[in-house]
Amino acid sequence: DIQMTQSPSSLSASVGDRVTITCRASQRISSYLNWYQLKPGKAPKLLIYAASSLQSGVPSRFSGGASGTDFSASGTEFTLTISSLQPEDLATYYCQQSYSTPLTFGGGTRVEIK
Amino acid sequence: EEQLLESGGGLVQPGGSLRLSCAASTFTFSSYAMSWVRQPPGKGLEWVSGISGGGDGTYYADSVKGRFTISRDNSKNTLYLQMNSLRAEDTAVYYCAKRDRQYWFFDLWGRGTLVTVSS
């Protein structure tokens, strides 16, 4: 199974701050990496698919990308960035690989507002 | 608006059974693979089971294989999860999710239903 590791597990930032969450896969997964937002009592929401494609209806302050420029890290390191944190972004964020089954998720990153 | 609505959760004793349902609306249900994903209290997401659009292909996480059965009734636009031999570690919010055809991400989720396994 492909293991997904997110960091940090939690963060606290101010409104307007730039926030970056990292997700690492235990093996190369090309761009089969997706990001979700979970809020208590609500349906989870897809934010980013295929590493960098913004899901329809998701605010443009959310973006996804791949980090690591050397060959050894390519296809294994990904980021979710919130360019200007808003109060409604209080949530837990999960990455998920869709390269192979079983589909696996990262451990989550809780984002709090200072 | 596309929507998924889970039902059937509740309190069950260890070793007991429960059947979850997920009603889909406003999309061509039979055209999409579906999955169940769970979240134990205070923990992260875990994919549990998946089924192809026609229902002929089913897939399970090792943690539930042999105990859970996924199925669907495309005439009723409904997904099911039959859970037998339930254990305390099966306690979780269970979400149904619609899977994209090409990239296998989940682009529509329900709000979930809570299953509690306890004596």
Coordinates of C-alpha atoms in Angstrom, one line a residue, chain A residues 35-92:
Chain A
W35 CA -6.9 17.4 -1.7
Y36 CA -10.0 17.6 0.4
Q37 CA -11.4 19.9 3.0
L38 CA -13.4 18.5 6.0
K39 CA -15.5 20.5 8.3
P40 CA -17.5 18.9 11.2
G41 CA -21.0 18.0 10.3
K42 CA -20.5 18.8 6.6
A43 CA -19.8 16.7 3.5
P44 CA -16.1 16.6 2.6
K45 CA -15.2 18.8 -0.3
L46 CA -12.9 18.2 -3.1
L47 CA -10.5 21.1 -3.6
I48 CA -7.7 20.0 -5.9
Y49 CA -7.4 17.0 -8.2
A50 CA -4.6 15.7 -10.3
A51 CA -2.1 17.6 -8.1
S52 CA -2.9 21.1 -9.4
S53 CA -6.3 21.3 -11.0
L54 CA -8.8 23.4 -9.1
Q55 CA -12.2 21.8 -8.7
S56 CA -15.1 23.9 -10.0
G57 CA -16.5 26.3 -7.5
V58 CA -13.4 26.3 -5.2
P59 CA -12.0 29.7 -4.5
S60 CA -8.8 30.6 -6.4
R61 CA -6.9 31.2 -3.2
F62 CA -6.5 27.4 -3.0
S63 CA -3.8 25.9 -5.2
G64 CA -1.9 22.6 -5.5
G65 CA 1.5 21.8 -6.8
A66 CA 4.4 19.5 -6.7
S67 CA 7.5 20.3 -4.7
G68 CA 11.0 18.9 -4.9
T69 CA 12.9 19.7 -8.1
D70 CA 15.3 16.8 -8.0
F71 CA 14.5 13.5 -9.7
S72 CA 14.4 11.5 -6.5
A73 CA 11.6 13.6 -5.1
S74 CA 9.5 14.1 -8.2
G75 CA 6.1 12.5 -8.1
T76 CA 6.3 12.0 -4.4
E77 CA 6.0 15.5 -2.8
F78 CA 3.0 17.8 -3.2
T79 CA 1.7 20.9 -1.6
L80 CA -1.6 22.6 -1.0
T81 CA -1.4 26.4 -0.6
I82 CA -3.9 28.8 0.7
S83 CA -2.7 32.2 -0.6
S84 CA -4.7 34.3 1.8
L85 CA -6.2 32.5 4.7
Q86 CA -9.9 33.3 5.4
P87 CA -12.0 32.6 8.5
E88 CA -14.1 30.0 6.6
D89 CA -10.9 28.0 5.8
L90 CA -11.0 26.7 9.4
A91 CA -11.0 22.9 8.6
T92 CA -9.0 19.8 8.4

